[in-house]
Coordinates of C-alpha atoms in Angstrom, one line a residue:
M288 CA 172.5 139.4 -248.3
E289 CA 176.3 139.7 -247.2
N290 CA 178.6 136.7 -247.4
T291 CA 179.8 136.5 -243.9
N292 CA 182.5 133.8 -245.0
D293 CA 184.6 136.2 -247.0
T294 CA 187.3 137.4 -244.6
T295 CA 189.5 138.9 -247.3
S296 CA 190.2 142.4 -246.4
P297 CA 190.4 145.3 -249.2
A298 CA 194.0 145.6 -248.7
E299 CA 194.8 142.0 -249.2
T300 CA 192.6 141.9 -252.3
A301 CA 194.5 144.9 -253.6
A302 CA 197.8 143.1 -252.9
T303 CA 196.8 140.2 -254.8
V304 CA 195.8 142.1 -257.8
S305 CA 198.9 144.0 -257.7
G306 CA 201.1 140.9 -257.4
K307 CA 199.4 139.5 -260.4
E308 CA 200.0 142.6 -262.4
V309 CA 203.8 142.5 -261.4
A310 CA 204.0 138.9 -262.4
W311 CA 202.3 139.7 -265.7
E312 CA 204.7 142.6 -266.3
R313 CA 207.6 140.6 -265.4
E314 CA 206.7 137.8 -267.8
I315 CA 206.2 140.3 -270.6
I316 CA 209.6 142.0 -270.0
E317 CA 211.3 138.6 -269.9
K318 CA 209.6 137.7 -273.2
M319 CA 210.7 141.0 -274.6
L320 CA 214.3 140.6 -273.6
T321 CA 214.4 137.1 -274.8
A322 CA 213.2 138.0 -278.1
T323 CA 215.6 141.0 -278.3
L324 CA 218.6 138.9 -277.5
K325 CA 217.6 136.3 -280.1
E326 CA 217.1 139.1 -282.7
Q327 CA 220.6 140.5 -281.7
R328 CA 222.3 137.1 -281.9
A329 CA 220.6 136.5 -285.2
K330 CA 221.9 139.8 -286.5
R331 CA 225.3 139.2 -285.3
R332 CA 225.4 135.8 -287.0
W333 CA 224.2 137.3 -290.3
G334 CA 226.7 140.2 -289.9
I335 CA 229.6 137.7 -289.4
F336 CA 228.4 135.6 -292.4
F337 CA 228.3 138.6 -294.8
K338 CA 231.6 139.8 -293.5
F339 CA 233.1 136.5 -294.3
L340 CA 231.4 136.5 -297.7
A341 CA 232.7 140.0 -298.6
V342 CA 236.3 138.9 -297.5
A343 CA 236.0 135.9 -299.8
V344 CA 234.9 138.0 -302.7
V345 CA 237.8 140.4 -302.1
I346 CA 240.4 137.4 -301.8
I347 CA 239.0 136.2 -305.1
L348 CA 239.2 139.5 -306.7
F349 CA 242.8 140.0 -305.6
G350 CA 243.6 136.6 -306.7
V351 CA 242.5 137.5 -310.2
A352 CA 244.1 140.9 -309.9
R353 CA 247.5 139.3 -309.2
T354 CA 247.4 137.3 -312.5
V355 CA 246.8 140.5 -314.5
D356 CA 249.4 142.9 -315.4
F357 CA 248.0 146.3 -315.0
S358 CA 251.3 148.1 -315.5
S359 CA 252.8 148.2 -319.0
D360 CA 256.0 149.6 -317.6
E361 CA 256.6 146.9 -314.9
G362 CA 259.6 144.9 -315.6
A363 CA 260.7 147.3 -318.5
P364 CA 264.2 148.3 -318.6
V365 CA 265.0 151.8 -317.5
E366 CA 266.3 154.0 -320.2
G367 CA 270.0 155.3 -319.9
S368 CA 272.5 154.6 -317.4
H369 CA 271.7 154.7 -313.8
A370 CA 272.6 153.6 -310.3
A371 CA 270.6 150.8 -308.7
L372 CA 269.4 151.5 -305.0
I373 CA 268.5 148.5 -302.8
K374 CA 267.5 149.3 -299.3
I375 CA 268.2 147.0 -296.3
S376 CA 266.2 148.1 -293.4
G377 CA 265.4 146.7 -290.1
V378 CA 266.1 143.3 -288.7
I379 CA 267.6 140.7 -291.0
S380 CA 265.4 137.8 -290.8
S381 CA 263.5 135.5 -293.1
E382 CA 260.2 137.1 -292.0
T383 CA 261.2 140.7 -292.6
R384 CA 261.7 143.1 -295.5
A385 CA 265.5 142.4 -295.1
S386 CA 265.2 138.7 -295.7
A387 CA 267.7 136.9 -298.0
E388 CA 264.9 136.0 -300.4
K389 CA 263.8 139.7 -301.0
I390 CA 267.4 141.1 -301.0
T391 CA 268.8 138.5 -303.4
K392 CA 265.8 139.0 -305.9
S393 CA 266.8 142.8 -305.8
L394 CA 270.4 142.1 -306.3
Q395 CA 269.7 139.8 -309.2
K396 CA 267.4 142.1 -311.0
A397 CA 269.9 145.1 -310.5
F398 CA 273.0 143.2 -311.7
S399 CA 271.2 141.7 -314.7
E400 CA 270.0 145.1 -315.9
K401 CA 272.2 146.2 -318.6
N402 CA 271.6 150.1 -317.9
V403 CA 272.9 149.7 -314.2
T404 CA 276.4 151.0 -313.9
G405 CA 276.6 150.4 -310.2
I406 CA 274.7 149.3 -307.1
I407 CA 274.2 151.1 -303.8
L408 CA 273.2 149.2 -300.8
R409 CA 271.5 151.5 -298.3
I410 CA 271.8 149.8 -294.9
N411 CA 270.0 150.8 -291.7
S412 CA 270.0 147.5 -289.7
P413 CA 271.0 146.3 -286.1
G414 CA 271.7 142.9 -287.5
G415 CA 269.7 139.7 -287.2
S416 CA 270.2 136.2 -288.5
P417 CA 273.6 135.2 -289.4
V418 CA 272.1 132.8 -292.0
Q419 CA 270.1 135.3 -293.9
A420 CA 272.9 137.7 -293.7
G421 CA 275.4 135.1 -295.0
R422 CA 273.3 134.3 -297.9
I423 CA 273.0 137.9 -298.9
H424 CA 276.8 138.3 -298.5
D425 CA 277.6 135.3 -300.6
E426 CA 275.1 136.4 -303.4
I427 CA 276.7 139.9 -303.6
I428 CA 280.1 138.1 -304.0
R429 CA 278.8 135.8 -306.6
L430 CA 277.2 138.5 -308.6
R431 CA 280.3 140.8 -308.4
Q432 CA 282.3 137.8 -310.0
L433 CA 279.5 137.4 -312.7
Y434 CA 279.3 141.1 -313.4
P435 CA 282.8 142.6 -312.6
G436 CA 281.9 146.0 -314.3
K437 CA 279.3 146.6 -311.8
P438 CA 280.6 147.9 -308.4
V439 CA 278.8 147.6 -305.2
H440 CA 279.0 150.3 -302.6
V441 CA 277.3 150.5 -299.2
V442 CA 275.9 153.7 -297.6
V443 CA 275.3 153.4 -294.0
E444 CA 272.5 155.5 -292.4
E445 CA 271.9 155.3 -288.7
V446 CA 273.1 151.7 -287.8
C447 CA 275.0 149.1 -289.6
A448 CA 275.8 146.4 -287.0
S449 CA 276.2 142.7 -286.6
G450 CA 274.5 141.1 -289.6
G451 CA 274.2 144.4 -291.4
Y452 CA 278.0 144.8 -291.5
Y453 CA 278.3 141.1 -292.5
I454 CA 276.5 142.1 -295.6
A455 CA 278.5 145.4 -295.9
A456 CA 281.7 143.5 -296.0
A457 CA 280.9 142.2 -299.4
A458 CA 280.9 145.6 -300.9
E459 CA 283.8 147.3 -302.6
N460 CA 283.4 150.5 -300.3
V461 CA 281.5 151.5 -297.3
Y462 CA 280.4 155.1 -296.8
V463 CA 278.9 156.3 -293.6
D464 CA 277.7 159.5 -291.8
K465 CA 280.0 160.8 -289.1
A466 CA 277.3 159.9 -286.6
S467 CA 276.6 156.4 -287.9
I468 CA 276.9 153.5 -285.6
V469 CA 279.1 150.6 -287.2
G470 CA 280.4 147.4 -286.0
S471 CA 279.2 144.7 -283.4
I472 CA 281.2 142.1 -285.0
G473 CA 280.3 139.2 -282.7
V474 CA 277.7 136.6 -282.0
L475 CA 275.3 136.3 -279.1
V476 CA 272.9 133.6 -277.6
N477 CA 270.9 135.0 -274.7
G478 CA 268.2 133.6 -272.6
F479 CA 267.0 133.5 -268.9
G480 CA 267.2 131.0 -265.9
F481 CA 264.3 130.6 -263.5
T482 CA 265.5 127.9 -261.4
G483 CA 266.0 130.1 -258.3
L484 CA 262.6 131.6 -258.6
M485 CA 261.0 128.1 -259.0
E486 CA 262.5 127.1 -255.7
K487 CA 261.3 130.1 -254.0
V488 CA 257.8 129.7 -255.3
G489 CA 257.9 125.9 -254.7
I490 CA 257.6 124.9 -258.4
E491 CA 258.8 121.5 -259.4
R492 CA 260.3 121.0 -262.9
R493 CA 259.2 117.8 -264.5
L494 CA 261.1 117.1 -267.7
M495 CA 261.5 113.9 -269.8
T496 CA 263.9 113.6 -272.8
S497 CA 265.1 110.9 -275.0
G498 CA 268.6 112.4 -275.1
K499 CA 270.6 113.7 -272.3
N500 CA 271.4 117.1 -274.1
K501 CA 268.0 117.4 -275.8
A502 CA 266.9 120.2 -273.2
F503 CA 270.3 121.9 -272.9
M504 CA 268.9 125.3 -273.3
D505 CA 265.9 124.8 -271.2
P506 CA 265.5 127.8 -269.0
F507 CA 263.7 125.9 -266.1
S508 CA 266.6 123.5 -265.5
P509 CA 270.0 124.1 -263.9
Q510 CA 272.8 125.1 -266.3
N511 CA 275.1 122.3 -267.1
E512 CA 278.9 123.3 -267.6
Q513 CA 279.5 121.0 -270.5
Q514 CA 276.5 122.2 -272.2
K515 CA 277.4 125.8 -271.7
Q516 CA 280.9 124.9 -273.2
Y517 CA 279.2 123.3 -276.2
V518 CA 277.1 126.5 -276.8
Q519 CA 280.1 128.6 -276.5
S520 CA 281.9 126.6 -279.0
L521 CA 279.1 127.1 -281.5
I522 CA 278.9 130.8 -281.2
D523 CA 282.8 130.9 -281.5
E524 CA 282.7 129.1 -284.7
V525 CA 280.2 131.5 -286.1
H526 CA 282.1 134.4 -284.8
Q527 CA 285.2 133.1 -286.6
Q528 CA 283.2 132.9 -289.8
F529 CA 282.1 136.5 -289.2
I530 CA 285.9 137.6 -288.6
A531 CA 286.8 135.8 -291.8
V532 CA 284.2 137.5 -293.8
V533 CA 285.3 140.9 -292.8
K534 CA 289.0 140.4 -293.3
N535 CA 288.3 139.0 -296.7
G536 CA 286.1 141.9 -297.5
R537 CA 288.2 144.8 -296.1
G538 CA 291.6 143.3 -296.6
N539 CA 294.6 145.5 -295.7
R540 CA 292.3 148.4 -295.0
L541 CA 291.6 147.1 -291.5
K542 CA 293.9 148.6 -288.7
S543 CA 295.5 146.2 -286.3
D544 CA 293.2 146.5 -283.3
D545 CA 291.7 143.4 -281.5
D546 CA 288.7 145.5 -280.3
I547 CA 287.5 145.6 -284.0
F548 CA 286.3 141.8 -283.6
S549 CA 285.2 142.2 -279.9
G550 CA 281.6 143.1 -280.4
L551 CA 282.1 146.9 -279.9
V552 CA 280.4 149.5 -282.1
W553 CA 281.9 153.0 -283.3
T554 CA 280.8 156.1 -284.8
G555 CA 281.2 156.6 -288.6
T556 CA 284.3 158.8 -288.0
K557 CA 285.9 156.1 -285.9
A558 CA 284.9 153.4 -288.3
I559 CA 286.8 155.1 -291.1
E560 CA 290.0 155.3 -288.8
L561 CA 289.7 151.6 -288.0
G562 CA 289.2 150.8 -291.7
L563 CA 285.7 149.4 -291.3
A564 CA 284.5 152.2 -293.7
D565 CA 286.1 154.2 -296.5
G566 CA 284.7 157.8 -296.1
L567 CA 281.7 160.0 -295.6
G568 CA 279.0 159.8 -298.1
T569 CA 275.2 159.6 -298.9
V570 CA 273.3 157.8 -301.7
N571 CA 273.3 160.9 -303.8
S572 CA 276.9 161.7 -303.3
V573 CA 278.1 158.1 -303.9
A574 CA 275.9 158.0 -307.2
R575 CA 277.3 161.3 -308.4
D576 CA 280.8 161.2 -307.4
V577 CA 281.8 157.5 -307.3
I578 CA 279.4 155.8 -309.8
K579 CA 279.3 159.1 -312.0
T580 CA 275.6 159.2 -312.5
Q581 CA 272.8 161.4 -311.5
T582 CA 270.0 158.9 -312.0
I583 CA 269.1 156.6 -309.1
V584 CA 266.5 153.8 -309.6
D585 CA 265.0 151.8 -306.6
Y586 CA 265.4 148.1 -307.2
T587 CA 264.2 147.1 -303.6
E588 CA 261.9 144.2 -303.8
E589 CA 258.6 145.3 -302.2
E590 CA 255.7 143.4 -301.0
K591 CA 252.8 143.7 -303.4
L592 CA 249.8 145.7 -302.4
S593 CA 247.5 142.7 -302.9
D594 CA 249.9 140.6 -300.5
R595 CA 249.7 143.2 -297.9
V596 CA 245.8 143.6 -298.1
L597 CA 245.4 139.8 -297.9
K598 CA 247.5 139.7 -294.8
K599 CA 245.5 142.4 -293.2
L600 CA 242.3 140.5 -294.4
G601 CA 243.6 137.3 -292.8
A602 CA 244.2 138.9 -289.5
S603 CA 240.8 140.6 -289.6
M604 CA 239.2 137.2 -290.2
G605 CA 241.0 135.5 -287.4
E606 CA 240.2 138.3 -285.1
G607 CA 236.5 138.2 -286.1
A608 CA 236.4 134.4 -285.7
A609 CA 237.9 134.8 -282.2
R610 CA 235.3 137.4 -281.3
Y611 CA 232.5 135.3 -282.6
S612 CA 233.7 132.4 -280.5
S613 CA 233.9 134.5 -277.3
Q614 CA 230.5 136.0 -277.8
E615 CA 228.6 132.8 -278.8
L616 CA 230.4 130.1 -277.1
L617 CA 231.0 131.5 -273.6
P618 CA 227.4 132.2 -272.8
A619 CA 226.5 128.5 -273.6
L620 CA 229.2 127.4 -271.0
K621 CA 227.5 129.4 -268.2

């Protein structure tokens, strides 16, 4: 007998069944996606863990390697007389290859080696820190006095400017290429002022100090004339130190020309005319014709391979940690 109370049509029944199937499929898909995401996060965590573990192992191995001398020739004296080459390249700074620490170590090693008959400084530098350049200059002067039989000659490649020439002034002679750039005997302090832009944008500068001159170089405050004069007196003092070093080093070879100390630069040919350089020459020609040797040995203090690798590993670890933080913490903040 038919049930007359059931008013559900076949279409409605099919829709209900279809809806249940869709909901069931959605639930299965959501569970699969959730499980997949959990698995990926677990893999990523373990991957990062093993990467850090591998880095730790490598650091330990390099630490052990640095304490072991694998080269029986390292530190051994070079047989026969030779010229010592020391390269000063790039910006002169405490954080670069041309730092006073590295260069003075090279100088001390070269001067103390009994078979060294002369030192060649190959300079290719636009300058840098007056403190670092001054330390190198003073150490050359000290070592020349301590070892008077070992002359120091500078060979300029592309550029020997500012702090680079500060160092060169300590040498007996300076040799250049005719197209080298030499000079820039001056001091600068640069910066920016944003006060006009801040007024246009509507930004108010709020600055508190415990001394009226504490923020005298603040780029977001109007320039004070007294503070400007003070900074000028500072750089003028350093400039006079630079001039004195050049005059002491070059002596009567310098021509009487006020432009020499104006901060200008010249070609190698013009530098010879002005007395800033002594002639044309290369590392090989100076060793052969001036120091009278065919043998050149590089005494430049180089960063150890283990130190370079450790720096790169440290950078990689920092990058990995930052990536892990961005991947793991950001989703939790959503």
